[in-house]
């Protein structure tokens, strides 16, 4: 199938701008790059023109609640990706606005703790504080990349804590396994213009904070998902997260829907390109279905 002009533009920009640069670094250069980028946290300013936007605090960290005018009983908690180290961007908020528009749900957007200053236990504790504010209602989790991994791992945390599960979980290009031991990852890495494994090998030690990489709070690939009503995972084959997501799908969980596209970039459903239309519609309809 012929690539759209928009997709070709994204591929060109990611390559020319060397989006992968940070992900191919390590040591002090990586840490400096991360700390600089952590200063640039996007805000839902544009969404305030159309929706009620409120900010709340849980401990040291904040979350936004974006509510449509029409009353809704559905809450979607959106966990933005960023390799466990980078904050939410305007691209995420553009996609979040579309989720609100398509589903009519209230969107809750946590600014969860980021490595290297914080680790998995900090993230889970913070999200517990956010989640419990809405757990009595119809709650779903959606996340992209690292956010997709955190959404899946948070289910494992809820299981450990014996708390109510979300109705649905959606992972977009989720990072399922921090072991990084699947040889197929390194073949895909040659074609992935967005993410690389070099930095992830260092980030995983910060994030895991002594937990084994096979711990399901660190690598959701190893989790138990019985009891969750429905899970949707969306992936694409030009993405280093794909080999492990594909392998996870092969487990054949009865509550899992898996959608895999061809040679499209990491988190491609967030981009308004023709190639993402089918995946977007699947995500929106999945979330709307009661």
PDB file of C-alpha atoms in Angstrom:
ATOM      1  CA  UNK A   1       0.000   0.000   0.000  1.00  0.00           C
ATOM      2  CA  UNK A   2       1.290   3.438  -0.952  1.00  0.00           C
ATOM      3  CA  UNK A   3       2.344   5.637   1.969  1.00  0.00           C
ATOM      4  CA  UNK A   4       0.393   8.822   2.581  1.00  0.00           C
ATOM      5  CA  UNK A   5       2.177  12.161   2.291  1.00  0.00           C
ATOM      6  CA  UNK A   6       1.581  12.697   6.012  1.00  0.00           C
ATOM      7  CA  UNK A   7       3.273   9.434   6.937  1.00  0.00           C
ATOM      8  CA  UNK A   8       6.229  10.188   4.648  1.00  0.00           C
ATOM      9  CA  UNK A   9       6.528  13.608   6.302  1.00  0.00           C
ATOM     10  CA  UNK A  10       6.585  12.047   9.792  1.00  0.00           C
ATOM     11  CA  UNK A  11       9.232   9.535   8.711  1.00  0.00           C
ATOM     12  CA  UNK A  12      11.361  12.310   7.209  1.00  0.00           C
ATOM     13  CA  UNK A  13      11.047  14.588  10.236  1.00  0.00           C
ATOM     14  CA  UNK A  14      11.866  11.836  12.750  1.00  0.00           C
ATOM     15  CA  UNK A  15      14.926  10.877  10.715  1.00  0.00           C
ATOM     16  CA  UNK A  16      16.220  14.394   9.968  1.00  0.00           C
ATOM     17  CA  UNK A  17      15.539  15.641  13.505  1.00  0.00           C
ATOM     18  CA  UNK A  18      17.210  12.499  14.859  1.00  0.00           C
ATOM     19  CA  UNK A  19      14.375  11.841  17.302  1.00  0.00           C
ATOM     20  CA  UNK A  20      16.183   8.687  18.379  1.00  0.00           C
ATOM     21  CA  UNK A  21      19.293  10.581  19.471  1.00  0.00           C
ATOM     22  CA  UNK A  22      18.539  10.511  23.202  1.00  0.00           C
ATOM     23  CA  UNK A  23      17.586   6.821  23.069  1.00  0.00           C
ATOM     24  CA  UNK A  24      20.981   5.974  21.578  1.00  0.00           C
ATOM     25  CA  UNK A  25      22.931   7.629  24.417  1.00  0.00           C
ATOM     26  CA  UNK A  26      23.927   6.472  27.883  1.00  0.00           C
ATOM     27  CA  UNK A  27      25.749   7.584  31.008  1.00  0.00           C
ATOM     28  CA  UNK A  28      26.018  11.271  31.870  1.00  0.00           C
ATOM     29  CA  UNK A  29      24.913  12.394  28.394  1.00  0.00           C
ATOM     30  CA  UNK A  30      21.664  10.479  28.790  1.00  0.00           C
ATOM     31  CA  UNK A  31      20.982  11.823  32.267  1.00  0.00           C
ATOM     32  CA  UNK A  32      21.629  15.428  31.194  1.00  0.00           C
ATOM     33  CA  UNK A  33      19.344  15.062  28.175  1.00  0.00           C
ATOM     34  CA  UNK A  34      16.560  13.610  30.303  1.00  0.00           C
ATOM     35  CA  UNK A  35      16.752  16.248  33.018  1.00  0.00           C
ATOM     36  CA  UNK A  36      16.640  19.003  30.404  1.00  0.00           C
ATOM     37  CA  UNK A  37      13.591  17.508  28.691  1.00  0.00           C
ATOM     38  CA  UNK A  38      11.812  17.007  32.005  1.00  0.00           C
ATOM     39  CA  UNK A  39      11.563  20.781  32.335  1.00  0.00           C
ATOM     40  CA  UNK A  40       9.154  20.915  29.375  1.00  0.00           C
ATOM     41  CA  UNK A  41       5.810  19.604  30.592  1.00  0.00           C
ATOM     42  CA  UNK A  42       2.853  20.210  28.266  1.00  0.00           C
ATOM     43  CA  UNK A  43      -0.373  21.589  29.738  1.00  0.00           C
ATOM     44  CA  UNK A  44      -4.002  21.092  28.583  1.00  0.00           C
ATOM     45  CA  UNK A  45      -4.344  24.798  27.816  1.00  0.00           C
ATOM     46  CA  UNK A  46      -6.107  24.345  24.473  1.00  0.00           C
ATOM     47  CA  UNK A  47      -8.617  21.943  25.980  1.00  0.00           C
ATOM     48  CA  UNK A  48      -9.791  24.626  28.429  1.00  0.00           C
ATOM     49  CA  UNK A  49     -11.565  26.367  25.535  1.00  0.00           C
ATOM     50  CA  UNK A  50     -13.992  23.459  25.152  1.00  0.00           C
ATOM     51  CA  UNK A  51     -13.947  21.427  28.373  1.00  0.00           C
ATOM     52  CA  UNK A  52     -13.810  21.963  32.123  1.00  0.00           C
ATOM     53  CA  UNK A  53     -10.208  21.393  33.185  1.00  0.00           C
ATOM     54  CA  UNK A  54      -9.251  20.999  36.835  1.00  0.00           C
ATOM     55  CA  UNK A  55      -5.888  20.309  38.434  1.00  0.00           C
ATOM     56  CA  UNK A  56      -5.428  18.181  41.562  1.00  0.00           C
ATOM     57  CA  UNK A  57      -2.506  17.040  43.671  1.00  0.00           C
ATOM     58  CA  UNK A  58      -1.664  13.645  45.122  1.00  0.00           C
ATOM     59  CA  UNK A  59       1.412  14.057  47.269  1.00  0.00           C
ATOM     60  CA  UNK A  60       4.186  15.706  45.254  1.00  0.00           C
ATOM     61  CA  UNK A  61       2.575  15.079  41.882  1.00  0.00           C
ATOM     62  CA  UNK A  62      -0.424  16.382  39.979  1.00  0.00           C
ATOM     63  CA  UNK A  63      -3.121  15.206  37.612  1.00  0.00           C
ATOM     64  CA  UNK A  64      -5.621  16.951  35.363  1.00  0.00           C
ATOM     65  CA  UNK A  65      -9.292  16.137  35.036  1.00  0.00           C
ATOM     66  CA  UNK A  66     -10.855  17.040  31.683  1.00  0.00           C
ATOM     67  CA  UNK A  67     -14.642  16.902  31.728  1.00  0.00           C
ATOM     68  CA  UNK A  68     -17.072  17.385  28.805  1.00  0.00           C
ATOM     69  CA  UNK A  69     -20.182  19.510  29.256  1.00  0.00           C
ATOM     70  CA  UNK A  70     -22.518  16.524  28.997  1.00  0.00           C
ATOM     71  CA  UNK A  71     -22.646  14.518  32.225  1.00  0.00           C
ATOM     72  CA  UNK A  72     -20.821  11.195  32.034  1.00  0.00           C
ATOM     73  CA  UNK A  73     -20.311   8.199  34.300  1.00  0.00           C
ATOM     74  CA  UNK A  74     -17.226   7.006  32.419  1.00  0.00           C
ATOM     75  CA  UNK A  75     -13.694   7.932  33.429  1.00  0.00           C
ATOM     76  CA  UNK A  76     -10.637   7.179  31.303  1.00  0.00           C
ATOM     77  CA  UNK A  77      -7.235   7.514  32.932  1.00  0.00           C
ATOM     78  CA  UNK A  78      -4.669   8.324  30.249  1.00  0.00           C
ATOM     79  CA  UNK A  79      -1.012   7.539  30.908  1.00  0.00           C
ATOM     80  CA  UNK A  80       1.228   9.340  28.444  1.00  0.00           C
ATOM     81  CA  UNK A  81       4.376   7.641  27.211  1.00  0.00           C
ATOM     82  CA  UNK A  82       7.914   8.962  27.394  1.00  0.00           C
ATOM     83  CA  UNK A  83      10.163   6.011  28.102  1.00  0.00           C
ATOM     84  CA  UNK A  84       9.521   6.268  31.878  1.00  0.00           C
ATOM     85  CA  UNK A  85      11.600   9.480  31.903  1.00  0.00           C
ATOM     86  CA  UNK A  86       9.881  12.108  29.724  1.00  0.00           C
ATOM     87  CA  UNK A  87       6.754  14.131  30.564  1.00  0.00           C
ATOM     88  CA  UNK A  88       3.541  14.468  28.584  1.00  0.00           C
ATOM     89  CA  UNK A  89       3.642  16.406  25.279  1.00  0.00           C
ATOM     90  CA  UNK A  90       1.203  18.421  23.185  1.00  0.00           C
ATOM     91  CA  UNK A  91       0.833  15.397  20.870  1.00  0.00           C
ATOM     92  CA  UNK A  92      -0.631  13.456  23.791  1.00  0.00           C
ATOM     93  CA  UNK A  93      -3.086  16.215  24.602  1.00  0.00           C
ATOM     94  CA  UNK A  94      -4.235  16.369  20.984  1.00  0.00           C
ATOM     95  CA  UNK A  95      -5.031  12.651  21.148  1.00  0.00           C
ATOM     96  CA  UNK A  96      -6.632  13.009  24.582  1.00  0.00           C
ATOM     97  CA  UNK A  97      -8.930  15.733  23.189  1.00  0.00           C
ATOM     98  CA  UNK A  98     -10.048  13.324  20.480  1.00  0.00           C
ATOM     99  CA  UNK A  99     -10.763  10.610  23.044  1.00  0.00           C
ATOM    100  CA  UNK A 100     -12.972  13.031  24.978  1.00  0.00           C
ATOM    101  CA  UNK A 101     -14.748  14.034  21.765  1.00  0.00           C
ATOM    102  CA  UNK A 102     -15.268  10.465  20.544  1.00  0.00           C
ATOM    103  CA  UNK A 103     -16.236   8.811  23.834  1.00  0.00           C
ATOM    104  CA  UNK A 104     -17.836  11.615  25.834  1.00  0.00           C
ATOM    105  CA  UNK A 105     -15.865  10.362  28.849  1.00  0.00           C
ATOM    106  CA  UNK A 106     -14.086  12.294  31.568  1.00  0.00           C
ATOM    107  CA  UNK A 107     -10.313  12.064  30.975  1.00  0.00           C
ATOM    108  CA  UNK A 108      -7.921  11.973  33.900  1.00  0.00           C
ATOM    109  CA  UNK A 109      -4.294  12.673  33.009  1.00  0.00           C
ATOM    110  CA  UNK A 110      -1.708  11.909  35.718  1.00  0.00           C
ATOM    111  CA  UNK A 111       1.712  13.560  35.652  1.00  0.00           C
ATOM    112  CA  UNK A 112       3.209  10.429  37.168  1.00  0.00           C
ATOM    113  CA  UNK A 113       6.693  10.363  38.758  1.00  0.00           C
ATOM    114  CA  UNK A 114       9.583   9.982  36.328  1.00  0.00           C
ATOM    115  CA  UNK A 115      12.947   8.228  36.510  1.00  0.00           C
ATOM    116  CA  UNK A 116      15.757   8.730  37.378  1.00  0.00           C
ATOM    117  CA  UNK A 117      14.481  10.556  40.486  1.00  0.00           C
ATOM    118  CA  UNK A 118      11.566   8.167  40.984  1.00  0.00           C
ATOM    119  CA  UNK A 119      10.908   4.478  40.353  1.00  0.00           C
ATOM    120  CA  UNK A 120       8.166   1.924  39.819  1.00  0.00           C
ATOM    121  CA  UNK A 121       6.975   1.882  43.438  1.00  0.00           C
ATOM    122  CA  UNK A 122       6.578   5.672  43.420  1.00  0.00           C
ATOM    123  CA  UNK A 123       4.563   5.434  40.199  1.00  0.00           C
ATOM    124  CA  UNK A 124       2.255   2.727  41.535  1.00  0.00           C
ATOM    125  CA  UNK A 125       1.667   4.556  44.830  1.00  0.00           C
ATOM    126  CA  UNK A 126       0.815   7.800  43.038  1.00  0.00           C
ATOM    127  CA  UNK A 127      -1.511   6.104  40.560  1.00  0.00           C
ATOM    128  CA  UNK A 128      -3.270   4.326  43.404  1.00  0.00           C
ATOM    129  CA  UNK A 129      -4.088   7.721  44.903  1.00  0.00           C
ATOM    130  CA  UNK A 130      -5.471   8.919  41.563  1.00  0.00           C
ATOM    131  CA  UNK A 131      -7.325   5.704  40.727  1.00  0.00           C
ATOM    132  CA  UNK A 132      -9.142   5.423  44.053  1.00  0.00           C
ATOM    133  CA  UNK A 133     -10.813   8.777  43.440  1.00  0.00           C
ATOM    134  CA  UNK A 134     -12.702   7.212  40.526  1.00  0.00           C
ATOM    135  CA  UNK A 135     -12.702   3.465  41.240  1.00  0.00           C
ATOM    136  CA  UNK A 136     -16.369   3.377  42.309  1.00  0.00           C
ATOM    137  CA  UNK A 137     -17.432   4.261  38.758  1.00  0.00           C
ATOM    138  CA  UNK A 138     -16.782   3.010  35.220  1.00  0.00           C
ATOM    139  CA  UNK A 139     -13.007   3.396  34.857  1.00  0.00           C
ATOM    140  CA  UNK A 140     -10.725   2.421  31.973  1.00  0.00           C
ATOM    141  CA  UNK A 141      -6.972   2.788  31.585  1.00  0.00           C
ATOM    142  CA  UNK A 142      -5.323   3.925  28.357  1.00  0.00           C
ATOM    143  CA  UNK A 143      -1.607   4.396  27.820  1.00  0.00           C
ATOM    144  CA  UNK A 144       0.897   4.689  25.014  1.00  0.00           C
ATOM    145  CA  UNK A 145       4.459   3.340  24.998  1.00  0.00           C
ATOM    146  CA  UNK A 146       5.762   3.445  28.591  1.00  0.00           C
ATOM    147  CA  UNK A 147       2.295   4.630  29.613  1.00  0.00           C
ATOM    148  CA  UNK A 148       0.821   1.487  28.060  1.00  0.00           C
ATOM    149  CA  UNK A 149       3.268  -0.623  30.047  1.00  0.00           C
ATOM    150  CA  UNK A 150       2.407   1.240  33.242  1.00  0.00           C
ATOM    151  CA  UNK A 151      -1.317   0.755  32.597  1.00  0.00           C
ATOM    152  CA  UNK A 152      -0.803  -3.006  32.253  1.00  0.00           C
ATOM    153  CA  UNK A 153       1.498  -3.163  35.282  1.00  0.00           C
ATOM    154  CA  UNK A 154      -0.923  -1.114  37.361  1.00  0.00           C
ATOM    155  CA  UNK A 155      -3.459  -3.900  36.859  1.00  0.00           C
ATOM    156  CA  UNK A 156      -0.935  -6.229  38.516  1.00  0.00           C
ATOM    157  CA  UNK A 157      -0.550  -3.744  41.355  1.00  0.00           C
ATOM    158  CA  UNK A 158      -4.327  -3.605  41.830  1.00  0.00           C
ATOM    159  CA  UNK A 159      -4.378  -7.404  41.925  1.00  0.00           C
ATOM    160  CA  UNK A 160      -1.702  -7.423  44.635  1.00  0.00           C
ATOM    161  CA  UNK A 161      -3.578  -4.779  46.609  1.00  0.00           C
ATOM    162  CA  UNK A 162      -6.899  -6.640  46.162  1.00  0.00           C
ATOM    163  CA  UNK A 163      -8.521  -3.535  44.684  1.00  0.00           C
ATOM    164  CA  UNK A 164     -11.197  -3.196  41.996  1.00  0.00           C
ATOM    165  CA  UNK A 165     -10.000  -3.684  38.429  1.00  0.00           C
ATOM    166  CA  UNK A 166     -10.663  -1.200  35.618  1.00  0.00           C
ATOM    167  CA  UNK A 167     -13.351  -2.088  33.092  1.00  0.00           C
ATOM    168  CA  UNK A 168     -10.924  -1.912  30.174  1.00  0.00           C
ATOM    169  CA  UNK A 169      -7.237  -1.430  29.457  1.00  0.00           C
ATOM    170  CA  UNK A 170      -5.804  -0.088  26.199  1.00  0.00           C
ATOM    171  CA  UNK A 171      -2.094  -0.213  25.414  1.00  0.00           C
ATOM    172  CA  UNK A 172      -0.801   1.632  22.338  1.00  0.00           C
ATOM    173  CA  UNK A 173       2.703   0.452  21.385  1.00  0.00           C
ATOM    174  CA  UNK A 174       3.144  -0.743  24.981  1.00  0.00           C
ATOM    175  CA  UNK A 175       6.622  -1.491  26.283  1.00  0.00           C
ATOM    176  CA  UNK A 176       5.857  -4.948  27.659  1.00  0.00           C
ATOM    177  CA  UNK A 177       9.221  -6.407  28.665  1.00  0.00           C
ATOM    178  CA  UNK A 178      12.226  -4.670  30.218  1.00  0.00           C
ATOM    179  CA  UNK A 179      14.359  -7.818  29.890  1.00  0.00           C
ATOM    180  CA  UNK A 180      15.189  -6.754  26.311  1.00  0.00           C
ATOM    181  CA  UNK A 181      16.202 -10.341  25.572  1.00  0.00           C
ATOM    182  CA  UNK A 182      14.123 -10.958  22.451  1.00  0.00           C
ATOM    183  CA  UNK A 183      16.520 -11.059  19.444  1.00  0.00           C
ATOM    184  CA  UNK A 184      13.753  -9.768  17.140  1.00  0.00           C
ATOM    185  CA  UNK A 185      13.898  -6.394  18.934  1.00  0.00           C
ATOM    186  CA  UNK A 186      17.343  -5.709  17.519  1.00  0.00           C
ATOM    187  CA  UNK A 187      16.265  -6.456  13.962  1.00  0.00           C
ATOM    188  CA  UNK A 188      13.352  -4.037  14.287  1.00  0.00           C
ATOM    189  CA  UNK A 189      15.610  -1.442  15.920  1.00  0.00           C
ATOM    190  CA  UNK A 190      17.414  -1.029  12.585  1.00  0.00           C
ATOM    191  CA  UNK A 191      14.160   0.350  11.114  1.00  0.00           C
ATOM    192  CA  UNK A 192      12.764   2.231  14.136  1.00  0.00           C
ATOM    193  CA  UNK A 193      13.342   5.989  13.770  1.00  0.00           C
ATOM    194  CA  UNK A 194      11.811   6.825  17.144  1.00  0.00           C
ATOM    195  CA  UNK A 195      13.128   4.615  19.959  1.00  0.00           C
ATOM    196  CA  UNK A 196      16.348   2.702  20.631  1.00  0.00           C
ATOM    197  CA  UNK A 197      17.448   0.182  23.236  1.00  0.00           C
ATOM    198  CA  UNK A 198      20.721   1.745  24.455  1.00  0.00           C
ATOM    199  CA  UNK A 199      19.107   4.250  26.818  1.00  0.00           C
ATOM    200  CA  UNK A 200      16.428   1.775  27.888  1.00  0.00           C
ATOM    201  CA  UNK A 201      19.073  -0.530  29.324  1.00  0.00           C
ATOM    202  CA  UNK A 202      20.095   2.218  31.730  1.00  0.00           C
ATOM    203  CA  UNK A 203      16.580   3.533  32.357  1.00  0.00           C
ATOM    204  CA  UNK A 204      15.358   0.087  33.375  1.00  0.00           C
ATOM    205  CA  UNK A 205      17.795  -0.029  36.303  1.00  0.00           C
ATOM    206  CA  UNK A 206      16.527   3.344  37.550  1.00  0.00           C
ATOM    207  CA  UNK A 207      12.892   2.423  37.117  1.00  0.00           C
ATOM    208  CA  UNK A 208      13.061  -1.125  38.526  1.00  0.00           C
ATOM    209  CA  UNK A 209      14.987   0.085  41.587  1.00  0.00           C
ATOM    210  CA  UNK A 210      16.184  -3.393  42.511  1.00  0.00           C
ATOM    211  CA  UNK A 211      13.128  -5.344  41.349  1.00  0.00           C
ATOM    212  CA  UNK A 212      13.788  -8.158  38.934  1.00  0.00           C
ATOM    213  CA  UNK A 213      13.085  -7.258  35.305  1.00  0.00           C
ATOM    214  CA  UNK A 214      10.627 -10.152  35.177  1.00  0.00           C
ATOM    215  CA  UNK A 215       8.572  -8.608  37.999  1.00  0.00           C
ATOM    216  CA  UNK A 216       5.161  -7.865  36.500  1.00  0.00           C
ATOM    217  CA  UNK A 217       5.213  -4.331  37.953  1.00  0.00           C
ATOM    218  CA  UNK A 218       8.284  -3.691  35.813  1.00  0.00           C
ATOM    219  CA  UNK A 219       7.545  -5.910  32.807  1.00  0.00           C
ATOM    220  CA  UNK A 220       3.790  -6.460  32.343  1.00  0.00           C
ATOM    221  CA  UNK A 221       4.555  -9.252  29.879  1.00  0.00           C
ATOM    222  CA  UNK A 222       4.837 -11.568  32.898  1.00  0.00           C
ATOM    223  CA  UNK A 223       1.564 -10.553  34.545  1.00  0.00           C
ATOM    224  CA  UNK A 224      -1.681 -12.395  35.244  1.00  0.00           C
ATOM    225  CA  UNK A 225      -4.658 -10.726  33.563  1.00  0.00           C
ATOM    226  CA  UNK A 226      -7.485 -12.960  34.685  1.00  0.00           C
ATOM    227  CA  UNK A 227     -10.352 -10.919  36.085  1.00  0.00           C
ATOM    228  CA  UNK A 228      -9.906  -7.958  33.743  1.00  0.00           C
ATOM    229  CA  UNK A 229     -12.950  -7.630  31.518  1.00  0.00           C
ATOM    230  CA  UNK A 230     -11.230  -6.491  28.292  1.00  0.00           C
ATOM    231  CA  UNK A 231      -7.762  -5.554  27.059  1.00  0.00           C
ATOM    232  CA  UNK A 232      -6.859  -3.984  23.720  1.00  0.00           C
ATOM    233  CA  UNK A 233      -3.247  -3.799  22.544  1.00  0.00           C
ATOM    234  CA  UNK A 234      -2.277  -1.939  19.367  1.00  0.00           C
ATOM    235  CA  UNK A 235       1.143  -2.361  17.781  1.00  0.00           C
ATOM    236  CA  UNK A 236       3.059  -1.974  14.527  1.00  0.00           C
ATOM    237  CA  UNK A 237       6.002  -3.833  13.066  1.00  0.00           C
ATOM    238  CA  UNK A 238       8.412  -0.882  12.672  1.00  0.00           C
ATOM    239  CA  UNK A 239       8.546  -0.443  16.429  1.00  0.00           C
ATOM    240  CA  UNK A 240      10.960  -2.038  18.907  1.00  0.00           C
ATOM    241  CA  UNK A 241       8.093  -2.681  21.322  1.00  0.00           C
ATOM    242  CA  UNK A 242       6.377  -4.891  18.734  1.00  0.00           C
ATOM    243  CA  UNK A 243       8.230  -8.229  19.087  1.00  0.00           C
ATOM    244  CA  UNK A 244       7.347  -8.654  22.759  1.00  0.00           C
ATOM    245  CA  UNK A 245       3.811  -7.308  22.315  1.00  0.00           C
ATOM    246  CA  UNK A 246       3.281  -9.767  19.467  1.00  0.00           C
ATOM    247  CA  UNK A 247       4.670 -12.571  21.638  1.00  0.00           C
ATOM    248  CA  UNK A 248       2.340 -11.570  24.466  1.00  0.00           C
ATOM    249  CA  UNK A 249      -0.623 -11.681  22.090  1.00  0.00           C
ATOM    250  CA  UNK A 250       0.340 -15.224  21.143  1.00  0.00           C
ATOM    251  CA  UNK A 251      -0.530 -16.306  24.690  1.00  0.00           C
ATOM    252  CA  UNK A 252      -4.118 -16.208  23.446  1.00  0.00           C
ATOM    253  CA  UNK A 253      -5.720 -14.563  26.472  1.00  0.00           C
ATOM    254  CA  UNK A 254      -9.520 -14.757  26.084  1.00  0.00           C
ATOM    255  CA  UNK A 255      -9.972 -11.146  27.219  1.00  0.00           C
ATOM    256  CA  UNK A 256      -7.341  -9.727  24.829  1.00  0.00           C
ATOM    257  CA  UNK A 257      -7.937  -8.046  21.481  1.00  0.00           C
ATOM    258  CA  UNK A 258      -4.731  -7.536  19.521  1.00  0.00           C
ATOM    259  CA  UNK A 259      -4.378  -5.270  16.502  1.00  0.00           C
ATOM    260  CA  UNK A 260      -1.127  -5.178  14.571  1.00  0.00           C
ATOM    261  CA  UNK A 261      -0.353  -2.857  11.665  1.00  0.00           C
ATOM    262  CA  UNK A 262       2.505  -3.046   9.191  1.00  0.00           C
ATOM    263  CA  UNK A 263       5.569  -0.800   8.944  1.00  0.00           C
ATOM    264  CA  UNK A 264       4.269   2.167  10.931  1.00  0.00           C
ATOM    265  CA  UNK A 265       6.127   4.189  13.583  1.00  0.00           C
ATOM    266  CA  UNK A 266       6.006   3.843  17.338  1.00  0.00           C
ATOM    267  CA  UNK A 267       2.703   5.138  18.822  1.00  0.00           C
ATOM    268  CA  UNK A 268       1.373   5.680  15.294  1.00  0.00           C
ATOM    269  CA  UNK A 269      -2.321   5.938  16.352  1.00  0.00           C
ATOM    270  CA  UNK A 270      -1.517   9.269  18.005  1.00  0.00           C
ATOM    271  CA  UNK A 271      -0.685  10.741  14.601  1.00  0.00           C
ATOM    272  CA  UNK A 272      -3.517  11.921  12.382  1.00  0.00           C
ATOM    273  CA  UNK A 273      -2.447   9.955   9.345  1.00  0.00           C
ATOM    274  CA  UNK A 274      -4.671   7.860   7.064  1.00  0.00           C
ATOM    275  CA  UNK A 275      -2.746   4.736   8.036  1.00  0.00           C
ATOM    276  CA  UNK A 276      -3.862   5.212  11.660  1.00  0.00           C
ATOM    277  CA  UNK A 277      -7.578   5.643  10.935  1.00  0.00           C
ATOM    278  CA  UNK A 278      -8.526   2.000  11.478  1.00  0.00           C
ATOM    279  CA  UNK A 279      -6.598   1.697  14.732  1.00  0.00           C
ATOM    280  CA  UNK A 280      -8.042   4.956  16.047  1.00  0.00           C
ATOM    281  CA  UNK A 281     -11.587   3.846  15.280  1.00  0.00           C
ATOM    282  CA  UNK A 282     -10.913   0.519  16.996  1.00  0.00           C
ATOM    283  CA  UNK A 283      -9.620   2.294  20.122  1.00  0.00           C
ATOM    284  CA  UNK A 284     -12.537   4.729  20.266  1.00  0.00           C
ATOM    285  CA  UNK A 285     -15.201   2.098  19.670  1.00  0.00           C
ATOM    286  CA  UNK A 286     -13.573  -0.243  22.210  1.00  0.00           C
ATOM    287  CA  UNK A 287     -13.725   2.471  24.858  1.00  0.00           C
ATOM    288  CA  UNK A 288     -17.314   3.438  23.984  1.00  0.00           C
ATOM    289  CA  UNK A 289     -18.586  -0.124  24.179  1.00  0.00           C
ATOM    290  CA  UNK A 290     -20.122  -0.803  27.599  1.00  0.00           C
TER     291      UNK A 290
END
